[in-house]
């Protein structure tokens, strides 16, 4: 920590005496930029996008391990010129996509990349379609946040994944603290899913109708829905959603089902059970919140097993986090990990697409959720593509 602090301070001092030129890693151009457009010796101004050019080291001067924590070590970046959604579609997938969130839309540089449909053919609202955002009081619906995401996607000719209808988390207190009977909660779930999915009828490629229903050991999660209704809440939500938008693909979405094990088996049993009773189910979302070096090796097998049950699959929330600081070796392993996940989807015809859980480390949920971890996304916090991006391209090109 002391290293990081002192080099940060000396970098600030350096910037202040050399204001006519941008420092290494500093901005040197882009729409609206009024600062210096030349870089200090040893670095070159490189355009990242129309809104952001950055001084990058002219030659690779990586410290190798990066373990000293210096802020000026040149970490490796992407070299691919191919576009992620273009290669995904060329491989026969419906999309390569990204999650996003409404507050990020004020960031012009971020929005420019998100809106480039050669990079992203699909977007998922991270928060603005969740229950607390859409029905904060019982029977009072607010769709403005979700509407903004849909409107952005339509302007960009991008698909939308709706996220989500029934989840134990981010619930308004009237749901979590209500005194429910099976009958009254059934009516509330029915009304919520029906109203939400109807509002977006025709706008949504696929909906995560049920999110995270299982514990890691494959038992049902104890929450207000399961505790009050038993597994009947799954039927109620799926049936209401099908009636509300017959053309939307209805998904159940969960994590730790990407490799073989008790939780994946529980999800397969649920799919079989729903199918046998004629309850609508079209897809399973494998979230894909992974750790560098720990991506399950059985992803393709699991996908094939789901597809054999008569559903499609998608990677819906991919990110691959590491313990900070980033190093050359970690970024290289992360590239391999991204490539392996994409390769698995690419090898399974029933895997329709991959969504990353926001494309840039600037807006990743990881650092605030997992202390000391981060750098999980394919674009860094300065919106520069990392080696992980080349892994994505390679996976779709295999
Ligand atoms: C809730 O009601 C439904 C419909 O009658 C029933 O199938 C289900 O078993 C009930 N759940 C519980 C926990 O009683």
Short mmCIF file of C-alpha atoms and ligand atoms in Angstrom, two decimals:
data_model
loop_
_atom_site.label_atom_id
_atom_site.label_comp_id
_atom_site.label_asym_id
_atom_site.label_seq_id
_atom_site.Cartn_x
_atom_site.Cartn_y
_atom_site.Cartn_z
CA UNK A 1 0.00 0.00 0.00
CA UNK A 2 2.86 2.34 0.80
CA UNK A 3 4.33 1.76 -2.64
CA UNK A 4 1.09 2.56 -4.35
CA UNK A 5 0.54 5.69 -2.31
CA UNK A 6 4.02 7.08 -2.83
CA UNK A 7 4.13 6.43 -6.56
CA UNK A 8 0.68 7.96 -6.92
CA UNK A 9 1.88 11.08 -5.14
CA UNK A 10 4.99 11.32 -7.29
CA UNK A 11 2.91 10.81 -10.42
CA UNK A 12 0.72 13.75 -9.41
CA UNK A 13 3.82 15.90 -8.85
CA UNK A 14 5.16 14.87 -12.24
CA UNK A 15 1.92 15.80 -13.95
CA UNK A 16 1.89 19.22 -12.37
CA UNK A 17 5.36 20.17 -13.67
CA UNK A 18 4.74 18.78 -17.15
CA UNK A 19 1.25 20.04 -17.83
CA UNK A 20 1.98 20.73 -21.49
CA UNK A 21 2.17 17.01 -22.13
CA UNK A 22 0.08 14.19 -20.73
CA UNK A 23 1.78 11.65 -18.52
CA UNK A 24 1.90 7.95 -19.28
CA UNK A 25 -1.66 6.60 -18.93
CA UNK A 26 -3.05 10.16 -19.04
CA UNK A 27 -5.74 11.30 -21.47
CA UNK A 28 -4.42 12.99 -24.61
CA UNK A 29 -7.50 13.49 -26.75
CA UNK A 30 -11.11 12.71 -27.50
CA UNK A 31 -14.36 14.60 -28.03
CA UNK A 32 -14.67 17.33 -25.40
CA UNK A 33 -11.05 16.98 -24.21
CA UNK A 34 -9.34 20.36 -23.73
CA UNK A 35 -6.10 19.17 -22.10
CA UNK A 36 -2.73 18.33 -23.67
CA UNK A 37 -2.74 16.27 -26.87
CA UNK A 38 0.90 15.18 -26.75
CA UNK A 39 2.50 12.65 -24.46
CA UNK A 40 5.68 12.67 -22.39
CA UNK A 41 8.79 11.02 -23.87
CA UNK A 42 8.53 7.24 -24.00
CA UNK A 43 4.78 7.22 -24.55
CA UNK A 44 2.47 7.62 -27.52
CA UNK A 45 -1.04 9.03 -27.83
CA UNK A 46 -3.33 6.14 -28.87
CA UNK A 47 -7.02 6.55 -29.69
CA UNK A 48 -9.20 4.21 -27.66
CA UNK A 49 -12.48 5.55 -29.03
CA UNK A 50 -13.87 8.86 -30.26
CA UNK A 51 -14.12 10.09 -26.67
CA UNK A 52 -10.84 8.93 -25.25
CA UNK A 53 -7.21 8.83 -26.33
CA UNK A 54 -4.55 7.78 -23.88
CA UNK A 55 -0.76 8.01 -23.55
CA UNK A 56 0.48 4.43 -23.72
CA UNK A 57 4.11 3.40 -23.19
CA UNK A 58 5.84 3.30 -26.59
CA UNK A 59 7.50 0.00 -25.85
CA UNK A 60 6.53 -2.71 -23.46
CA UNK A 61 8.24 -1.81 -20.21
CA UNK A 62 6.35 -4.23 -18.04
CA UNK A 63 7.92 -4.92 -14.70
CA UNK A 64 7.01 -8.56 -15.22
CA UNK A 65 5.25 -9.42 -12.01
CA UNK A 66 3.81 -6.04 -11.17
CA UNK A 67 4.13 -7.13 -7.57
CA UNK A 68 5.84 -3.93 -6.58
CA UNK A 69 2.50 -2.22 -7.03
CA UNK A 70 3.94 0.66 -9.03
CA UNK A 71 1.27 2.51 -10.95
CA UNK A 72 3.42 3.02 -14.02
CA UNK A 73 4.12 -0.63 -14.93
CA UNK A 74 2.84 -1.30 -18.44
CA UNK A 75 0.41 -4.17 -18.27
CA UNK A 76 -0.31 -6.06 -21.50
CA UNK A 77 -3.33 -4.96 -23.54
CA UNK A 78 -5.42 -6.48 -26.34
CA UNK A 79 -3.97 -6.69 -29.82
CA UNK A 80 -7.03 -8.02 -31.66
CA UNK A 81 -8.80 -5.81 -34.17
CA UNK A 82 -11.85 -8.11 -34.48
CA UNK A 83 -15.18 -7.09 -32.89
CA UNK A 84 -16.75 -9.33 -30.27
CA UNK A 85 -20.37 -9.32 -31.47
CA UNK A 86 -19.33 -9.60 -35.09
CA UNK A 87 -17.29 -12.73 -34.38
CA UNK A 88 -20.03 -14.18 -32.13
CA UNK A 89 -22.61 -13.82 -34.88
CA UNK A 90 -20.20 -15.17 -37.50
CA UNK A 91 -19.89 -18.23 -35.23
CA UNK A 92 -23.68 -18.67 -35.35
CA UNK A 93 -24.52 -17.11 -31.96
CA UNK A 94 -27.36 -14.63 -31.49
CA UNK A 95 -25.23 -12.11 -29.63
CA UNK A 96 -22.25 -11.16 -27.55
CA UNK A 97 -23.59 -8.74 -24.95
CA UNK A 98 -22.96 -6.70 -21.83
CA UNK A 99 -24.83 -5.80 -18.69
CA UNK A 100 -25.17 -2.10 -18.04
CA UNK A 101 -26.83 0.21 -15.54
CA UNK A 102 -28.67 3.49 -15.97
CA UNK A 103 -26.27 5.77 -14.01
CA UNK A 104 -23.51 4.79 -16.46
CA UNK A 105 -25.37 6.38 -19.38
CA UNK A 106 -24.04 9.82 -18.40
CA UNK A 107 -20.50 8.58 -19.17
CA UNK A 108 -20.16 9.44 -22.85
CA UNK A 109 -16.99 7.43 -23.45
CA UNK A 110 -18.56 4.37 -21.80
CA UNK A 111 -21.82 4.79 -23.67
CA UNK A 112 -20.07 5.07 -27.05
CA UNK A 113 -18.51 1.62 -26.68
CA UNK A 114 -21.65 0.06 -25.16
CA UNK A 115 -23.67 1.37 -28.11
CA UNK A 116 -21.33 -0.10 -30.72
CA UNK A 117 -23.24 -3.14 -31.90
CA UNK A 118 -20.17 -4.64 -33.50
CA UNK A 119 -18.97 -5.10 -29.91
CA UNK A 120 -22.33 -5.78 -28.22
CA UNK A 121 -25.44 -7.20 -29.87
CA UNK A 122 -27.36 -7.41 -26.60
CA UNK A 123 -27.58 -5.51 -23.32
CA UNK A 124 -28.98 -6.50 -19.92
CA UNK A 125 -30.13 -3.98 -17.31
CA UNK A 126 -28.10 -4.73 -14.15
CA UNK A 127 -30.70 -3.31 -11.79
CA UNK A 128 -33.50 -1.31 -13.34
CA UNK A 129 -35.93 -4.16 -14.06
CA UNK A 130 -35.62 -5.77 -10.63
CA UNK A 131 -38.61 -5.94 -8.25
CA UNK A 132 -37.49 -3.09 -5.97
CA UNK A 133 -37.07 -0.83 -9.01
CA UNK A 134 -40.26 -1.78 -10.84
CA UNK A 135 -42.88 -2.33 -8.10
CA UNK A 136 -41.62 -0.40 -5.05
CA UNK A 137 -45.15 -0.27 -3.58
CA UNK A 138 -47.62 -3.06 -4.13
CA UNK A 139 -49.48 -2.40 -7.37
CA UNK A 140 -47.48 0.75 -8.20
CA UNK A 141 -45.17 0.13 -11.13
CA UNK A 142 -42.28 2.34 -12.30
CA UNK A 143 -40.63 1.43 -15.57
CA UNK A 144 -38.56 4.52 -16.37
CA UNK A 145 -35.14 2.91 -15.75
CA UNK A 146 -35.95 -0.23 -17.71
CA UNK A 147 -37.54 1.82 -20.47
CA UNK A 148 -34.30 3.79 -20.87
CA UNK A 149 -32.32 0.57 -21.33
CA UNK A 150 -34.80 -0.77 -23.88
CA UNK A 151 -34.86 2.52 -25.75
CA UNK A 152 -31.04 2.62 -25.87
CA UNK A 153 -30.90 -0.97 -27.14
CA UNK A 154 -33.51 -0.34 -29.82
CA UNK A 155 -31.65 2.76 -31.01
CA UNK A 156 -28.52 0.62 -31.30
CA UNK A 157 -30.29 -2.40 -32.89
CA UNK A 158 -29.37 -4.51 -29.87
CA UNK A 159 -31.35 -7.30 -28.19
CA UNK A 160 -32.35 -7.04 -24.52
CA UNK A 161 -32.27 -9.72 -21.84
CA UNK A 162 -34.88 -8.91 -19.18
CA UNK A 163 -33.51 -9.30 -15.64
CA UNK A 164 -35.38 -10.36 -13.55
CA UNK A 165 -38.85 -11.24 -12.26
CA UNK A 166 -38.55 -13.37 -9.08
CA UNK A 167 -35.38 -13.22 -6.96
CA UNK A 168 -34.78 -13.37 -3.23
CA UNK A 169 -32.67 -10.19 -3.32
CA UNK A 170 -33.38 -6.51 -4.12
CA UNK A 171 -37.00 -6.92 -3.06
CA UNK A 172 -39.07 -4.05 -1.72
CA UNK A 173 -39.92 -4.38 1.97
CA UNK A 174 -43.61 -4.90 1.25
CA UNK A 175 -42.62 -8.25 -0.27
CA UNK A 176 -40.04 -9.33 2.32
CA UNK A 177 -42.03 -8.12 5.33
CA UNK A 178 -45.55 -8.86 4.17
CA UNK A 179 -47.67 -11.38 6.07
CA UNK A 180 -48.41 -13.68 3.20
CA UNK A 181 -50.48 -16.74 2.64
CA UNK A 182 -49.84 -19.06 -0.27
CA UNK A 183 -52.85 -17.52 -2.02
CA UNK A 184 -51.98 -13.85 -1.45
CA UNK A 185 -48.31 -14.26 -2.44
CA UNK A 186 -49.35 -16.27 -5.49
CA UNK A 187 -51.48 -13.31 -6.55
CA UNK A 188 -48.62 -10.86 -5.91
CA UNK A 189 -46.10 -12.91 -7.93
CA UNK A 190 -48.62 -13.37 -10.72
CA UNK A 191 -49.36 -9.65 -10.86
CA UNK A 192 -45.69 -8.65 -10.71
CA UNK A 193 -44.49 -10.99 -13.48
CA UNK A 194 -47.54 -10.41 -15.63
CA UNK A 195 -47.34 -6.60 -15.43
CA UNK A 196 -43.54 -6.47 -15.86
CA UNK A 197 -43.35 -8.84 -18.80
CA UNK A 198 -46.45 -7.30 -20.46
CA UNK A 199 -44.95 -3.83 -20.25
CA UNK A 200 -41.97 -5.03 -22.31
CA UNK A 201 -43.93 -7.33 -24.62
CA UNK A 202 -42.12 -7.57 -27.95
CA UNK A 203 -39.01 -5.77 -26.64
CA UNK A 204 -37.22 -8.62 -24.89
CA UNK A 205 -35.31 -11.54 -26.40
CA UNK A 206 -35.15 -13.52 -23.15
CA UNK A 207 -36.27 -13.01 -19.54
CA UNK A 208 -34.63 -14.29 -16.38
CA UNK A 209 -38.02 -15.12 -14.83
CA UNK A 210 -36.54 -17.00 -11.88
CA UNK A 211 -33.16 -15.91 -10.53
CA UNK A 212 -30.96 -17.96 -8.18
CA UNK A 213 -33.53 -20.41 -6.73
CA UNK A 214 -31.01 -22.91 -5.34
CA UNK A 215 -28.43 -23.14 -2.58
CA UNK A 216 -24.99 -24.40 -3.59
CA UNK A 217 -25.82 -27.91 -2.33
CA UNK A 218 -28.80 -28.09 -4.69
CA UNK A 219 -31.48 -27.57 -2.06
CA UNK A 220 -34.06 -24.84 -2.52
CA UNK A 221 -33.11 -21.43 -1.20
CA UNK A 222 -35.09 -20.39 1.84
CA UNK A 223 -36.82 -17.12 0.93
CA UNK A 224 -40.28 -15.58 1.14
CA UNK A 225 -41.37 -17.29 -2.08
CA UNK A 226 -40.22 -20.83 -1.31
CA UNK A 227 -41.15 -20.59 2.36
CA UNK A 228 -44.70 -19.48 1.55
CA UNK A 229 -45.50 -21.23 -1.72
CA UNK A 230 -43.05 -24.12 -1.94
CA UNK A 231 -41.76 -24.66 -5.47
CA UNK A 232 -45.12 -23.50 -6.81
CA UNK A 233 -43.69 -19.96 -7.16
CA UNK A 234 -41.67 -21.16 -10.16
CA UNK A 235 -44.80 -22.40 -11.95
CA UNK A 236 -46.75 -19.24 -11.17
CA UNK A 237 -44.05 -16.90 -12.46
CA UNK A 238 -43.33 -18.86 -15.65
CA UNK A 239 -47.01 -19.28 -16.55
CA UNK A 240 -47.71 -15.57 -15.97
CA UNK A 241 -44.70 -14.58 -18.08
CA UNK A 242 -45.64 -16.85 -20.98
CA UNK A 243 -49.14 -15.39 -21.07
CA UNK A 244 -47.74 -11.84 -20.93
CA UNK A 245 -45.25 -12.19 -23.82
CA UNK A 246 -45.55 -15.50 -25.70
CA UNK A 247 -42.48 -14.72 -27.85
CA UNK A 248 -39.98 -14.01 -25.05
CA UNK A 249 -37.67 -16.87 -24.10
CA UNK A 250 -38.25 -17.71 -20.45
CA UNK A 251 -35.12 -18.52 -18.44
CA UNK A 252 -34.08 -19.64 -14.99
CA UNK A 253 -30.70 -18.09 -14.14
CA UNK A 254 -28.21 -19.17 -11.48
CA UNK A 255 -24.52 -19.33 -10.50
CA UNK A 256 -22.36 -22.34 -9.63
CA UNK A 257 -24.29 -24.44 -12.13
CA UNK A 258 -21.57 -23.99 -14.79
CA UNK A 259 -19.78 -27.19 -13.82
CA UNK A 260 -21.09 -30.63 -12.94
CA UNK A 261 -22.22 -30.99 -9.33
CA UNK A 262 -25.20 -30.97 -6.99
CA UNK A 263 -26.44 -27.52 -7.98
CA UNK A 264 -26.30 -28.20 -11.74
CA UNK A 265 -28.07 -31.52 -11.13
CA UNK A 266 -30.80 -29.77 -9.13
CA UNK A 267 -31.34 -27.34 -12.01
CA UNK A 268 -31.50 -30.20 -14.53
CA UNK A 269 -34.06 -31.99 -12.36
CA UNK A 270 -36.11 -28.80 -12.20
CA UNK A 271 -36.03 -28.43 -16.00
CA UNK A 272 -37.15 -32.05 -16.43
CA UNK A 273 -39.90 -31.61 -13.87
CA UNK A 274 -41.22 -28.40 -15.48
CA UNK A 275 -41.14 -29.98 -18.94
CA UNK A 276 -42.96 -33.10 -17.73
CA UNK A 277 -45.77 -30.95 -16.32
CA UNK A 278 -46.03 -28.63 -19.31
CA UNK A 279 -44.79 -25.55 -17.43
CA UNK A 280 -43.07 -23.19 -19.92
CA UNK A 281 -39.26 -23.10 -19.74
CA UNK A 282 -37.05 -22.15 -22.69
CA UNK A 283 -33.59 -21.55 -21.33
CA UNK A 284 -31.10 -21.83 -18.51
CA UNK A 285 -28.73 -18.96 -17.75
CA UNK A 286 -25.29 -19.94 -16.50
CA UNK A 287 -24.16 -16.75 -14.81
CA UNK A 288 -20.39 -17.29 -15.01
CA UNK A 289 -18.99 -15.23 -12.13
CA UNK A 290 -15.60 -16.91 -12.09
CA UNK A 291 -12.18 -16.57 -10.46
CA UNK A 292 -8.99 -16.48 -12.57
CA UNK A 293 -7.54 -19.98 -12.78
CA UNK A 294 -10.69 -21.60 -11.38
CA UNK A 295 -13.05 -21.81 -14.35
CA UNK A 296 -14.84 -25.19 -14.26
CA UNK A 297 -13.59 -27.60 -16.89
CA UNK A 298 -17.03 -29.20 -17.38
CA UNK A 299 -18.90 -26.15 -18.76
CA UNK A 300 -19.38 -27.68 -22.19
CA UNK A 301 -20.60 -30.96 -20.67
CA UNK A 302 -23.13 -29.15 -18.48
CA UNK A 303 -24.37 -27.06 -21.41
CA UNK A 304 -24.83 -30.20 -23.50
CA UNK A 305 -26.77 -31.84 -20.66
CA UNK A 306 -29.15 -28.88 -20.39
CA UNK A 307 -29.62 -28.70 -24.15
CA UNK A 308 -30.43 -32.42 -24.20
CA UNK A 309 -33.37 -31.64 -21.89
CA UNK A 310 -34.86 -29.37 -24.55
CA UNK A 311 -33.79 -25.89 -23.42
CA UNK A 312 -31.30 -23.39 -24.79
CA UNK A 313 -28.47 -22.06 -22.63
CA UNK A 314 -26.54 -18.81 -22.39
CA UNK A 315 -23.68 -17.44 -20.33
CA UNK A 316 -25.51 -14.53 -18.76
CA UNK A 317 -23.21 -12.70 -16.31
CA UNK A 318 -19.62 -13.54 -17.22
CA UNK A 319 -16.74 -11.96 -15.36
CA UNK A 320 -13.46 -13.50 -14.14
CA UNK A 321 -12.02 -11.77 -11.10
CA UNK A 322 -8.55 -11.86 -9.60
CA UNK A 323 -6.88 -10.90 -6.35
CA UNK A 324 -5.36 -7.47 -7.00
CA UNK A 325 -2.95 -6.15 -8.10
CA UNK A 326 -3.16 -7.17 -11.75
CA UNK A 327 -0.01 -8.82 -13.09
CA UNK A 328 1.06 -9.95 -16.54
CA UNK A 329 0.64 -13.57 -15.44
CA UNK A 330 -2.87 -13.03 -14.03
CA UNK A 331 -3.99 -11.18 -17.16
CA UNK A 332 -2.60 -13.98 -19.33
CA UNK A 333 -4.44 -16.62 -17.27
CA UNK A 334 -7.59 -14.48 -17.44
CA UNK A 335 -7.29 -14.41 -21.23
CA UNK A 336 -7.09 -18.22 -21.27
CA UNK A 337 -10.07 -18.43 -18.89
CA UNK A 338 -12.25 -16.15 -21.03
CA UNK A 339 -11.24 -18.12 -24.11
CA UNK A 340 -12.18 -21.43 -22.47
CA UNK A 341 -15.65 -20.18 -21.48
CA UNK A 342 -16.34 -18.80 -24.96
CA UNK A 343 -14.97 -21.94 -26.60
CA UNK A 344 -17.42 -24.05 -24.58
CA UNK A 345 -20.39 -21.93 -25.68
CA UNK A 346 -19.09 -21.93 -29.24
CA UNK A 347 -18.95 -25.74 -29.26
CA UNK A 348 -22.60 -26.14 -28.20
CA UNK A 349 -25.18 -25.17 -30.82
CA UNK A 350 -27.80 -24.63 -28.11
CA UNK A 351 -25.66 -21.97 -26.39
CA UNK A 352 -27.17 -18.84 -27.92
CA UNK A 353 -24.84 -16.15 -26.60
CA UNK A 354 -22.60 -14.73 -23.93
CA UNK A 355 -23.19 -11.65 -21.77
CA UNK A 356 -20.42 -10.08 -19.68
CA UNK A 357 -21.45 -8.47 -16.39
CA UNK A 358 -20.56 -5.02 -17.64
CA UNK A 359 -17.70 -4.69 -20.04
CA UNK A 360 -15.36 -2.44 -18.06
CA UNK A 361 -13.66 -2.64 -14.67
CA UNK A 362 -14.82 0.95 -14.22
CA UNK A 363 -18.34 -0.26 -13.41
CA UNK A 364 -17.77 -3.83 -12.24
CA UNK A 365 -19.67 -5.02 -9.16
CA UNK A 366 -16.66 -7.13 -8.09
CA UNK A 367 -14.48 -4.76 -5.99
CA UNK A 368 -17.39 -3.67 -3.79
CA UNK A 369 -18.56 -7.26 -3.28
CA UNK A 370 -15.29 -9.22 -2.99
CA UNK A 371 -12.74 -7.34 -0.90
CA UNK A 372 -9.31 -7.13 -2.53
CA UNK A 373 -10.52 -8.57 -5.83
CA UNK A 374 -11.31 -6.94 -9.16
CA UNK A 375 -10.09 -6.47 -12.73
CA UNK A 376 -12.72 -9.02 -13.78
CA UNK A 377 -13.89 -7.46 -17.06
CA UNK A 378 -12.36 -7.53 -20.58
CA UNK A 379 -11.99 -3.72 -20.70
CA UNK A 380 -9.96 -1.99 -17.98
CA UNK A 381 -11.12 1.00 -15.93
CA UNK A 382 -9.80 3.35 -18.66
CA UNK A 383 -11.92 1.51 -21.26
CA UNK A 384 -8.80 -0.07 -22.80
CA UNK A 385 -9.23 -3.66 -23.96
CA UNK A 386 -7.23 -6.24 -21.99
CA UNK A 387 -5.75 -9.59 -23.14
CA UNK A 388 -9.05 -11.14 -21.96
CA UNK A 389 -10.71 -9.52 -24.97
CA UNK A 390 -8.37 -11.43 -27.29
CA UNK A 391 -9.38 -14.61 -25.46
CA UNK A 392 -13.04 -13.86 -26.29
CA UNK A 393 -12.21 -13.33 -29.95
CA UNK A 394 -10.12 -16.53 -30.07
CA UNK A 395 -12.93 -18.52 -28.42
CA UNK A 396 -15.46 -17.48 -31.03
CA UNK A 397 -12.95 -18.07 -33.83
CA UNK A 398 -12.13 -21.66 -32.82
C1 LIG B 1 -49.64 -23.36 -2.70
O1 LIG B 1 -50.77 -23.50 -3.49
C2 LIG B 1 -50.59 -24.28 -4.65
C3 LIG B 1 -51.86 -24.23 -5.47
O2 LIG B 1 -52.94 -24.67 -4.73
C4 LIG B 1 -50.20 -25.70 -4.25
O3 LIG B 1 -49.97 -26.49 -5.39
C5 LIG B 1 -48.92 -25.63 -3.42
O4 LIG B 1 -48.57 -26.92 -2.96
C6 LIG B 1 -49.12 -24.70 -2.23
N1 LIG B 1 -47.88 -24.56 -1.52
C7 LIG B 1 -47.80 -24.77 -0.18
C8 LIG B 1 -46.45 -24.61 0.42
O5 LIG B 1 -48.75 -25.07 0.47
#
